[in-house]
Tab-separated table of C-alpha atoms and ligand atoms in Angstrom:
chain	number	residue	atom	x	y	z
S	993	MET	CA	125.135	88.949	76.914
S	994	PRO	CA	125.230	91.884	79.045
S	995	VAL	CA	124.221	92.434	82.740
S	996	LEU	CA	121.140	94.249	83.303
S	997	ILE	CA	120.779	97.141	86.321
S	998	LYS	CA	117.394	97.868	86.939
S	999	GLY	CA	117.521	101.206	88.644
S	1000	ALA	CA	119.601	104.315	88.000
S	1001	GLY	CA	119.709	105.213	91.367
S	1002	VAL	CA	123.105	105.776	93.061
S	1003	ALA	CA	122.999	102.289	93.553
S	1004	GLY	CA	122.594	101.368	90.269
S	1005	LEU	CA	125.014	103.649	88.598
S	1006	ALA	CA	127.825	102.898	91.068
S	1007	THR	CA	127.051	98.944	90.079
S	1008	ALA	CA	126.906	99.688	86.470
S	1009	LEU	CA	130.423	101.742	86.720
S	1010	GLU	CA	132.095	98.666	89.081
S	1011	LEU	CA	130.920	96.169	86.344
S	1012	SER	CA	131.970	98.233	83.301
S	1013	ARG	CA	135.155	98.680	84.976
S	1014	ARG	CA	135.970	94.628	84.719
S	1015	GLY	CA	134.824	94.619	81.204
S	1016	ILE	CA	131.577	93.616	81.623
S	1017	ALA	CA	128.849	94.714	79.216
S	1018	VAL	CA	126.119	96.700	81.219
S	1019	GLU	CA	122.612	97.983	80.296
S	1020	VAL	CA	120.445	99.991	82.861
S	1021	VAL	CA	116.920	100.178	82.751
S	1022	ASP	CA	114.829	102.816	84.648
S	1023	ALA	CA	111.332	103.707	85.287
S	1024	ALA	CA	111.961	107.373	84.948
S	1025	GLU	CA	112.787	109.581	81.651
S	1026	THR	CA	116.127	110.795	83.461
S	1027	VAL	CA	118.578	109.337	85.828
S	1028	GLY	CA	118.850	109.663	89.727
S	1029	THR	CA	115.160	110.856	90.228
S	1030	GLY	CA	114.548	108.706	93.152
S	1031	ALA	CA	115.846	109.026	96.775
S	1032	SER	CA	119.372	109.833	95.284
S	1033	THR	CA	118.086	113.200	94.118
S	1034	TYR	CA	117.096	114.401	97.574
S	1035	ALA	CA	120.150	113.541	99.561
S	1036	GLY	CA	122.788	115.621	101.454
S	1037	GLY	CA	125.838	113.986	99.785
S	1038	MET	CA	127.682	113.751	102.848
S	1039	LEU	CA	130.546	111.211	102.912
S	1040	ALA	CA	130.318	111.201	107.039
S	1041	ALA	CA	131.219	107.781	108.019
S	1042	PHE	CA	132.435	108.905	111.388
S	1043	CYS	CA	129.479	110.807	112.052
S	1044	GLU	CA	126.725	108.195	111.045
S	1045	ARG	CA	128.521	105.917	113.850
S	1046	GLU	CA	126.661	108.176	116.129
S	1047	ALA	CA	123.345	106.188	115.474
S	1048	GLY	CA	124.571	103.654	113.060
S	1049	ASP	CA	126.682	100.140	113.227
S	1050	GLU	CA	130.194	100.052	113.319
S	1051	ALA	CA	129.976	98.325	109.713
S	1052	VAL	CA	128.791	101.611	108.256
S	1053	LEU	CA	131.826	103.425	109.485
S	1054	MET	CA	134.369	100.509	108.119
S	1055	LEU	CA	132.433	100.188	104.908
S	1056	GLY	CA	132.298	103.934	104.240
S	1057	LEU	CA	135.727	104.845	105.133
S	1058	SER	CA	137.015	104.753	101.462
S	1059	SER	CA	133.963	106.135	100.120
S	1060	ALA	CA	135.239	109.849	99.086
S	1061	ASP	CA	138.430	108.146	97.456
S	1062	TRP	CA	136.165	106.083	95.298
S	1063	TRP	CA	134.077	108.946	94.467
S	1064	GLU	CA	136.940	110.839	93.700
S	1065	GLU	CA	138.475	108.516	91.342
S	1066	ALA	CA	135.081	108.161	89.767
S	1067	LEU	CA	134.553	111.747	89.133
S	1068	PRO	CA	137.791	113.696	89.741
S	1069	GLY	CA	136.774	117.213	91.525
S	1070	ALA	CA	133.679	116.288	92.781
S	1071	VAL	CA	134.444	115.704	96.358
S	1072	PHE	CA	135.084	118.147	98.738
S	1073	ARG	CA	137.329	117.035	101.451
S	1074	LYS	CA	136.514	119.752	104.342
S	1075	GLY	CA	135.359	117.907	107.071
S	1076	THR	CA	132.084	118.182	108.859
S	1077	LEU	CA	131.519	120.556	111.987
S	1078	VAL	CA	128.894	119.605	114.410
S	1079	VAL	CA	127.366	122.204	116.318
S	1080	ALA	CA	124.650	122.646	119.305
S	1081	ALA	CA	122.850	125.578	120.704
S	1082	GLY	CA	124.027	126.518	124.195
S	1083	ARG	CA	121.091	124.780	125.888
S	1084	ASP	CA	121.789	121.791	123.985
S	1085	SER	CA	125.276	121.483	124.635
S	1086	GLY	CA	125.492	118.202	126.160
S	1087	GLU	CA	124.436	116.892	123.086
S	1088	LEU	CA	127.868	117.571	121.909
S	1089	ASP	CA	129.259	115.106	124.523
S	1090	ARG	CA	126.499	112.529	123.989
S	1091	PHE	CA	127.680	112.769	120.206
S	1092	ALA	CA	131.570	112.687	120.923
S	1093	ALA	CA	130.999	109.831	123.429
S	1094	ARG	CA	129.521	107.530	120.568
S	1095	THR	CA	131.737	108.439	117.647
S	1096	ARG	CA	135.574	109.121	117.139
S	1097	GLY	CA	137.766	110.737	114.297
S	1098	TYR	CA	136.933	113.991	115.740
S	1099	GLU	CA	138.714	117.015	117.717
S	1100	TRP	CA	137.108	119.405	119.786
S	1101	VAL	CA	137.265	123.099	118.589
S	1102	GLY	CA	136.522	126.320	120.463
S	1103	GLY	CA	134.937	129.793	119.023
S	1104	ASN	CA	138.154	130.898	117.333
S	1105	ALA	CA	138.716	127.476	115.462
S	1106	ILE	CA	135.153	127.423	114.445
S	1107	ALA	CA	135.342	131.101	113.058
S	1108	GLU	CA	138.352	130.094	111.161
S	1109	LEU	CA	136.620	126.875	109.687
S	1110	GLU	CA	133.436	128.966	108.786
S	1111	PRO	CA	133.925	132.728	109.195
S	1112	ASP	CA	130.087	133.143	109.039
S	1113	LEU	CA	129.683	131.271	111.983
S	1114	ALA	CA	132.042	133.264	114.070
S	1115	GLY	CA	130.719	134.006	117.426
S	1116	ARG	CA	127.773	131.668	117.206
S	1117	PHE	CA	129.109	128.585	119.247
S	1118	GLU	CA	131.476	127.957	121.883
S	1119	ARG	CA	132.520	124.723	120.748
S	1120	ALA	CA	132.119	122.487	118.392
S	1121	LEU	CA	132.886	118.876	117.175
S	1122	PHE	CA	135.266	118.823	113.924
S	1123	PHE	CA	135.370	115.537	111.663
S	1124	ALA	CA	138.188	116.531	109.279
S	1125	GLU	CA	138.187	113.115	107.617
S	1126	GLU	CA	134.965	113.533	106.239
S	1127	ALA	CA	133.761	114.920	102.675
S	1128	HIS	CA	130.995	115.632	100.745
S	1129	LEU	CA	129.447	116.043	97.283
S	1130	ASP	CA	126.538	117.304	95.322
S	1131	PRO	CA	124.557	114.240	94.555
S	1132	ARG	CA	122.689	115.766	91.517
S	1133	LYS	CA	126.101	116.533	89.721
S	1134	ALA	CA	127.527	113.145	90.976
S	1135	MET	CA	124.526	111.313	89.259
S	1136	ALA	CA	125.141	113.420	86.205
S	1137	GLY	CA	128.634	112.847	86.079
S	1138	LEU	CA	128.415	108.999	86.531
S	1139	TYR	CA	125.767	108.903	83.731
S	1140	GLU	CA	128.055	110.858	81.442
S	1141	THR	CA	130.946	108.668	82.662
S	1142	LEU	CA	128.833	105.203	81.885
S	1143	ILE	CA	127.591	106.318	78.746
S	1144	ALA	CA	131.056	107.302	77.309
S	1145	SER	CA	132.337	103.805	78.434
S	1146	GLY	CA	129.330	102.199	76.296
S	1147	VAL	CA	126.954	101.453	78.836
S	1148	HIS	CA	123.515	101.561	77.307
S	1149	PHE	CA	120.494	103.203	79.183
S	1150	HIS	CA	116.528	102.477	78.570
S	1151	LEU	CA	115.038	105.185	80.219
S	1152	GLY	CA	111.089	105.746	80.683
S	1153	CYS	CA	111.186	101.552	80.861
S	1154	SER	CA	109.973	99.902	83.966
S	1155	ASP	CA	110.708	96.407	83.025
S	1156	VAL	CA	113.521	94.104	81.555
S	1157	PRO	CA	113.431	94.772	77.654
S	1158	SER	CA	111.427	91.910	76.214
S	1159	ASP	CA	113.464	91.256	73.357
S	1160	ARG	CA	116.657	90.852	74.850
S	1161	SER	CA	118.357	88.293	77.026
S	1162	TYR	CA	120.681	88.973	79.890
S	1163	ALA	CA	123.179	86.841	81.772
S	1164	ALA	CA	122.044	88.516	85.079
S	1165	VAL	CA	119.426	91.319	86.455
S	1166	VAL	CA	120.777	93.043	89.384
S	1167	GLU	CA	117.684	95.051	91.047
S	1168	CYS	CA	118.734	98.209	92.356
S	1169	THR	CA	114.981	99.969	92.193
S	1170	GLY	CA	115.499	101.691	95.926
S	1171	ALA	CA	112.257	101.975	97.425
S	1172	ALA	CA	110.131	100.129	95.296
S	1173	ALA	CA	111.729	97.346	96.319
S	1174	ILE	CA	109.873	97.632	99.823
S	1175	ALA	CA	106.744	95.741	98.230
S	1176	THR	CA	108.619	92.599	96.993
S	1177	THR	CA	111.651	92.372	100.078
S	1178	PRO	CA	110.757	91.052	103.049
S	1179	GLY	CA	112.089	93.139	105.866
S	1180	LEU	CA	112.373	95.910	103.892
S	1181	ARG	CA	110.652	99.179	105.606
S	1182	GLY	CA	110.717	103.208	104.494
S	1183	VAL	CA	112.268	105.918	106.089
S	1184	ARG	CA	110.685	109.043	105.017
S	1185	GLY	CA	113.227	111.952	104.456
S	1186	GLU	CA	112.574	115.691	103.866
S	1187	MET	CA	114.856	118.412	102.964
S	1188	LEU	CA	114.487	121.625	101.636
S	1189	PHE	CA	116.984	124.100	99.538
S	1190	LEU	CA	117.434	127.836	100.649
S	1191	GLU	CA	119.242	130.435	98.562
S	1192	THR	CA	120.776	133.018	100.084
S	1193	PRO	CA	124.114	135.235	99.165
S	1194	GLU	CA	124.440	136.636	103.060
S	1195	ILE	CA	125.659	133.024	103.997
S	1196	SER	CA	128.980	131.232	102.891
S	1197	LEU	CA	129.554	127.568	104.473
S	1198	SER	CA	132.410	125.551	103.235
S	1199	ARG	CA	131.364	122.138	104.797
S	1200	PRO	CA	128.216	120.319	106.011
S	1201	VAL	CA	127.025	121.772	109.387
S	1202	ARG	CA	125.271	119.261	111.549
S	1203	LEU	CA	122.983	120.793	114.433
S	1204	LEU	CA	122.487	118.454	117.246
S	1205	HIS	CA	118.876	118.769	119.147
S	1206	PRO	CA	117.170	116.448	121.304
S	1207	ARG	CA	114.529	115.880	119.060
S	1208	HIS	CA	115.620	117.313	115.796
S	1209	PRO	CA	119.179	116.660	114.678
S	1210	LEU	CA	119.371	118.464	111.183
S	1211	TYR	CA	122.080	119.574	109.133
S	1212	VAL	CA	123.088	122.211	106.327
S	1213	VAL	CA	125.050	121.312	103.489
S	1214	PRO	CA	126.471	123.823	100.949
S	1215	ARG	CA	125.998	123.732	97.432
S	1216	GLU	CA	127.086	126.227	94.740
S	1217	ASP	CA	125.168	129.424	93.657
S	1218	HIS	CA	124.791	130.291	97.345
S	1219	ARG	CA	122.296	126.875	97.716
S	1220	PHE	CA	122.110	125.356	100.789
S	1221	MET	CA	120.413	121.715	100.967
S	1222	VAL	CA	118.914	121.492	104.759
S	1223	GLY	CA	117.668	118.042	105.923
S	1224	ALA	CA	116.636	115.527	106.518
S	1225	THR	CA	113.555	114.426	108.761
S	1226	MET	CA	113.769	110.670	110.032
S	1227	ILE	CA	110.002	109.253	109.490
S	1228	GLU	CA	108.945	105.659	109.970
S	1229	THR	CA	106.684	105.621	106.937
S	1230	ASP	CA	106.745	104.831	103.035
S	1231	ASP	CA	104.545	107.645	102.430
S	1232	ASP	CA	106.262	109.937	100.033
S	1233	GLY	CA	103.610	112.771	100.132
S	1234	PRO	CA	104.638	116.256	100.071
S	1235	ILE	CA	106.699	117.897	103.250
S	1236	THR	CA	104.566	118.466	106.005
S	1237	ALA	CA	104.266	121.960	107.967
S	1238	ARG	CA	105.804	120.620	110.853
S	1239	SER	CA	108.554	119.340	109.079
S	1240	LEU	CA	109.153	122.525	107.111
S	1241	MET	CA	109.086	124.349	110.312
S	1242	GLU	CA	111.792	122.130	111.865
S	1243	LEU	CA	114.126	122.511	109.022
S	1244	LEU	CA	113.596	126.143	108.882
S	1245	ASN	CA	114.389	126.545	112.711
S	1246	ALA	CA	117.447	124.601	112.370
S	1247	ALA	CA	118.766	126.313	109.674
S	1248	TYR	CA	117.918	129.610	111.256
S	1249	ALA	CA	119.716	128.329	114.531
S	1250	VAL	CA	122.587	127.784	112.773
S	1251	HIS	CA	122.626	131.078	110.836
S	1252	PRO	CA	119.750	134.120	111.384
S	1253	ALA	CA	120.315	134.977	107.935
S	1254	PHE	CA	118.656	132.134	106.677
S	1255	GLY	CA	115.516	133.449	107.854
S	1256	GLU	CA	115.925	135.976	104.682
S	1257	ALA	CA	116.793	132.966	102.773
S	1258	ARG	CA	114.467	132.102	99.884
S	1259	VAL	CA	113.027	128.522	99.741
S	1260	VAL	CA	113.950	127.405	96.388
S	1261	GLU	CA	112.893	123.780	96.567
S	1262	THR	CA	111.325	120.953	99.046
S	1263	GLY	CA	111.333	117.563	98.648
S	1264	VAL	CA	110.858	114.059	100.013
S	1265	GLY	CA	112.829	110.589	99.467
S	1266	ILE	CA	111.917	107.379	100.865
S	1267	ARG	CA	115.120	105.531	102.392
S	1268	PRO	CA	114.623	101.834	102.070
S	1269	ALA	CA	115.924	100.207	104.946
S	1270	PHE	CA	116.228	96.862	107.007
S	1271	ALA	CA	115.770	96.344	110.698
S	1272	ASP	CA	119.434	97.000	111.577
S	1273	ASN	CA	119.843	99.616	108.906
S	1274	LEU	CA	122.571	98.255	106.956
S	1275	PRO	CA	122.423	97.594	103.294
S	1276	ARG	CA	122.654	94.038	101.596
S	1277	VAL	CA	123.192	91.973	98.380
S	1278	LEU	CA	120.485	89.829	97.866
S	1279	ASP	CA	120.039	86.838	95.680
S	1280	ARG	CA	117.410	86.596	93.236
S	1281	ASP	CA	116.307	84.062	90.786
S	1282	ASP	CA	117.633	85.960	87.922
S	1283	GLY	CA	120.650	87.866	89.601
S	1284	PHE	CA	121.032	89.918	92.741
S	1285	ALA	CA	119.506	93.122	94.327
S	1286	ILE	CA	121.356	95.676	96.114
S	1287	ALA	CA	118.903	96.794	98.819
S	1288	GLY	CA	118.578	98.865	102.154
S	1289	MET	CA	120.544	101.878	101.419
S	1290	TYR	CA	118.813	103.302	104.314
S	1291	ARG	CA	120.596	106.990	104.862
S	1292	HIS	CA	124.198	105.938	103.405
S	1293	GLY	CA	123.400	105.483	99.619
S	1294	PHE	CA	126.368	107.992	98.759
S	1295	LEU	CA	128.375	106.581	101.633
S	1296	LEU	CA	128.222	102.804	100.874
S	1297	ALA	CA	127.018	102.692	97.294
S	1298	PRO	CA	130.874	102.223	96.241
S	1299	THR	CA	131.005	99.172	98.892
S	1300	MET	CA	127.996	97.393	97.666
S	1301	ALA	CA	129.001	97.899	94.166
S	1302	ARG	CA	132.312	96.351	94.550
S	1303	GLN	CA	130.880	93.658	96.512
S	1304	LEU	CA	128.395	92.839	93.795
S	1305	ALA	CA	130.799	93.082	91.145
S	1306	GLU	CA	133.602	90.689	93.200
S	1307	ARG	CA	130.339	88.139	93.562
S	1308	LEU	CA	129.498	88.470	89.835
S	1309	CYS	CA	132.825	87.883	88.399
S	1310	ALA	CA	133.412	85.098	91.130
S	1311	GLY	CA	130.770	83.374	88.883
S	1312	GLU	CA	128.531	83.034	92.273
S	1313	HIS	CA	125.364	83.383	90.418
S	1314	PRO	CA	124.903	80.631	87.825
S	1315	PRO	CA	122.845	82.588	85.053
S	1316	PHE	CA	125.898	84.360	85.094
S	1317	THR	CA	128.497	81.875	83.971
S	1318	PRO	CA	127.877	82.094	80.047
S	1319	VAL	CA	129.529	85.706	80.517
S	1320	PHE	CA	132.486	84.053	81.145
S	1321	GLU	CA	132.797	82.182	78.059
S	1322	GLU	CA	132.261	85.110	75.622
S	1323	PRO	CA	135.430	85.529	73.944
S	1324	ALA	CA	134.529	89.204	73.849
S	1325	ALA	CA	134.255	89.558	77.786
S	1326	ALA	CA	137.900	87.697	77.957
S	1327	ASP	CA	139.240	90.020	75.402
S	1328	ARG	CA	138.103	93.139	77.293
S	1329	HIS	CA	139.466	91.939	80.573
S	1330	PRO	CA	142.643	89.892	80.208
S	1331	SER	CA	142.443	88.355	83.463
S	1332	PHE	CA	138.872	86.642	82.922
S	1333	ARG	CA	140.140	82.895	83.842
S	1334	HIS	CA	137.341	80.045	84.266
S	1335	GLY	CA	134.624	82.157	85.247
S	1336	ALA	CA	136.555	84.237	87.704
S	1337	ILE	CA	138.539	87.581	87.890
S	1338	GLN	CA	142.010	86.615	88.896
E	2068	FAD	C1	116.562	113.462	102.373
E	2068	FAD	C2	117.661	112.551	102.332
E	2068	FAD	C3	119.128	112.893	102.631
E	2068	FAD	C4	120.023	111.942	102.420
E	2068	FAD	N1	121.484	112.300	102.552
E	2068	FAD	C5	122.352	111.562	102.310
E	2068	FAD	C6	123.487	111.621	102.536
E	2068	FAD	O1	123.650	112.760	102.807
E	2068	FAD	N2	124.485	110.939	102.425
E	2068	FAD	C7	124.123	109.460	102.058
E	2068	FAD	O2	125.326	108.786	101.903
E	2068	FAD	N3	122.828	109.173	102.052
E	2068	FAD	C8	121.893	109.989	102.052
E	2068	FAD	N4	120.769	109.912	102.036
E	2068	FAD	C9	120.268	108.402	101.543
E	2068	FAD	C10	120.142	107.745	99.979
E	2068	FAD	O3	120.059	109.134	99.150
E	2068	FAD	C11	119.709	106.486	99.630
E	2068	FAD	O4	120.475	105.734	100.492
E	2068	FAD	C12	119.937	106.348	98.373
E	2068	FAD	O5	119.652	107.645	97.530
E	2068	FAD	C13	119.207	105.024	97.446
E	2068	FAD	O6	119.717	105.020	96.587
E	2068	FAD	P1	119.015	103.712	95.682
E	2068	FAD	O7	119.644	103.713	94.251
E	2068	FAD	O8	118.966	102.720	96.193
E	2068	FAD	O9	117.494	104.064	95.218
E	2068	FAD	P2	116.969	105.327	94.468
E	2068	FAD	O10	117.819	106.601	94.166
E	2068	FAD	O11	115.578	105.633	95.146
E	2068	FAD	O12	116.731	104.897	93.000
E	2068	FAD	C14	115.897	104.026	92.738
E	2068	FAD	C15	116.007	103.980	91.257
E	2068	FAD	O13	114.915	102.741	90.802
E	2068	FAD	C16	114.035	103.206	89.751
E	2068	FAD	N5	112.966	102.203	89.832
E	2068	FAD	C17	112.143	101.986	90.549
E	2068	FAD	N6	111.191	100.995	90.310
E	2068	FAD	C18	111.886	100.522	88.875
E	2068	FAD	C19	111.762	99.464	88.210
E	2068	FAD	N7	110.602	98.576	88.344
E	2068	FAD	N8	112.082	99.552	87.151
E	2068	FAD	C20	113.152	100.406	86.732
E	2068	FAD	N9	113.473	101.028	87.401
E	2068	FAD	C21	113.054	101.347	88.567
E	2068	FAD	C22	113.724	104.617	90.277
E	2068	FAD	O14	113.201	105.441	89.167
E	2068	FAD	C23	115.010	105.390	90.756
E	2068	FAD	O15	115.682	105.732	89.610
E	2068	FAD	C24	119.552	110.431	102.243
E	2068	FAD	C25	118.300	110.275	101.633
E	2068	FAD	C26	117.447	111.367	101.887
E	2068	FAD	C27	115.971	111.157	101.428
């Protein structure tokens, strides 16, 4: 019997990959007609374990350190290992010291080094923090790439389907439904993130640039074709209605502060995603009657999905969940993975 994953966001697809790598038959169901329509589609795609330590737990840093390697192995060529540049306008330069005090893994760089890293930012900032070990990817391409990889490895998708197919049996169900789980998961809340895409041939950036500000710290992440993702607000609500005028202004102001040529850029898309989060903003693998759930990816879905998916796959393979046990008795599963023995991968 296969394992069913509910939800084809980054958590669901990463879990599908980890399970199928272990020789486990996997099916994925998603309410939407295509994969990656939830919060995952609006993400910046920053694999920024060091920067996220500024407001996050040490666990985010530790669990996220190997993320770029996981993505590179899953999707060769998808990861840009260019680091992150953290800047602040002159009047906010104290924010850089505060950020530095709360993080590690950076070097201070001056105007010349900033110009070498990002020639289009020459002369714009006197000093910055450079986190050389960080990386980023294009979330939409990554989701499409995972989907193709999973299809090629025999994973079956039921798209446009919001429930477990009634004519089939599953060894376990793994719920990765993102913000939809807020209604049924105690302690889970929504944190709204608004973003936009700007397009301009006037500016080239190689890496995410974070602009510190006492009230609205925001970032610009370069994509292909002269596009830039500008994100993201952090609002304590699960209202996923259209972006507000205030947020639009804040995001555009931040982009303009990074480079005035963004003032002439075209706004080609705006978007809103709900980040599901627990009180400590750390994700969890939760037990469910029929299997498990991965919940609370907050603002770290791309950074932490690899670790969460691996943890879940290990628990399933260790036979921790009773309904999963029959899978290990199937000869087909043992054939697929030579190290299946007595309900555990050894
Ligand atoms: C603006 C913004 C910027 C972000 N930037 C970053 C970043 O730079 N780096 C980073 O690591 N993270 C970032 N994040 C966070 C990241 O996007 C989320 O943590 C991640 O997308 C959550 O993934 P998920 O798979 O849990 O949920 P989702 O991506 O929301 O996927 C859930 C899926 O479940 C499906 N579904 C729901 N209910 C059902 C049902 N009943 N049956 C079947 N399917 C169902 C939905 O259709 C959806 O496809 C950002 C988030 C936002 C909003």
